[in-house]
Amino acid sequence: MKLEIEVRAFGEDKVQGTVDAYKNTELMRVHKLSKDTTLAEVESLLSRLFEEVESGFTNPEQCLGKITIRAKKENGEIVFLG
């Protein structure tokens, strides 16, 4: 199954010559995983992406993650897309 993980960090940034400045960083990764993948393994993937975003952004005000699994129902069965 295809798993999409997105992480976004944003917050105030100091830019010389401006009164207010904000910075936004967003990353997205797509993983092909088996149906046997555990929630702990998915959490580990999310954690690594959080670390990657935060390494380029000192003290973001907020850091958010979103995980998407795409599926449809076909002939009474759930079919994972991707």
Coordinates of C-alpha atoms in Angstrom, one line a residue:
M1 CA 0.0 0.0 0.0
K2 CA 1.1 3.6 -0.6
L3 CA 1.6 5.8 2.5
E4 CA 2.0 9.5 2.1
I5 CA 3.6 11.4 4.9
E6 CA 3.6 15.2 5.0
V7 CA 5.3 17.4 7.7
R8 CA 5.0 21.2 7.9
A9 CA 6.8 23.6 10.2
F10 CA 6.2 27.3 10.5
G11 CA 6.9 30.2 12.7
E12 CA 8.4 33.6 13.0
D13 CA 11.7 34.3 11.3
K14 CA 14.2 37.2 11.9
V15 CA 15.0 39.0 8.6
Q16 CA 17.0 42.2 8.7
G17 CA 15.1 45.2 7.5
T18 CA 11.6 43.8 8.2
V19 CA 9.2 44.2 11.0
D20 CA 7.5 40.8 10.7
A21 CA 8.7 37.8 8.8
Y22 CA 7.5 34.2 8.8
K23 CA 9.0 31.0 7.5
N24 CA 7.3 27.8 6.3
T25 CA 8.9 24.5 5.5
E26 CA 7.0 21.6 4.1
L27 CA 8.2 18.1 3.1
M28 CA 6.3 15.1 1.7
R29 CA 7.5 11.5 1.3
V30 CA 5.7 8.6 -0.3
H31 CA 6.4 5.1 0.9
K32 CA 5.3 1.7 -0.5
L33 CA 4.7 -0.5 2.5
S34 CA 3.2 -4.0 3.1
K35 CA -0.1 -4.5 4.9
D36 CA 1.9 -6.0 7.7
T37 CA 3.5 -2.7 8.6
T38 CA 2.9 -1.8 12.2
L39 CA 1.8 1.6 13.6
A40 CA 5.2 1.8 15.4
E41 CA 7.0 1.5 12.1
V42 CA 4.8 4.3 10.6
E43 CA 5.5 6.4 13.7
S44 CA 9.2 5.9 13.1
L45 CA 8.9 7.2 9.5
L46 CA 7.0 10.2 10.7
S47 CA 9.5 10.9 13.4
R48 CA 12.4 10.9 10.9
L49 CA 10.5 13.4 8.7
F50 CA 9.9 15.6 11.8
E51 CA 13.6 15.5 12.5
E52 CA 14.5 16.4 8.9
V53 CA 12.1 19.5 8.9
E54 CA 13.3 20.6 12.4
S55 CA 17.0 20.4 11.4
G56 CA 16.5 23.3 9.0
F57 CA 14.2 25.3 11.1
T58 CA 15.3 26.5 14.6
N59 CA 12.4 26.5 17.1
P60 CA 9.3 26.4 14.9
E61 CA 6.2 27.7 16.5
Q62 CA 4.3 24.7 15.2
C63 CA 5.3 21.4 13.5
L64 CA 2.4 19.3 12.1
G65 CA 2.3 15.9 10.5
K66 CA -0.2 14.2 8.3
I67 CA -0.4 10.6 7.1
T68 CA -2.6 9.5 4.2
I69 CA -3.5 6.0 3.0
R70 CA -5.5 6.0 -0.2
A71 CA -8.0 3.2 -0.7
K72 CA -11.3 2.5 -2.5
K73 CA -14.0 -0.1 -2.3
E74 CA -14.2 -2.4 -5.3
N75 CA -16.5 -5.4 -5.6
G76 CA -17.1 -5.3 -1.9
E77 CA -13.4 -5.3 -1.0
I78 CA -11.0 -2.6 0.1
V79 CA -8.3 -2.0 -2.5
F80 CA -5.3 0.1 -1.5
L81 CA -4.2 2.5 -4.2
G82 CA -0.6 2.8 -5.2

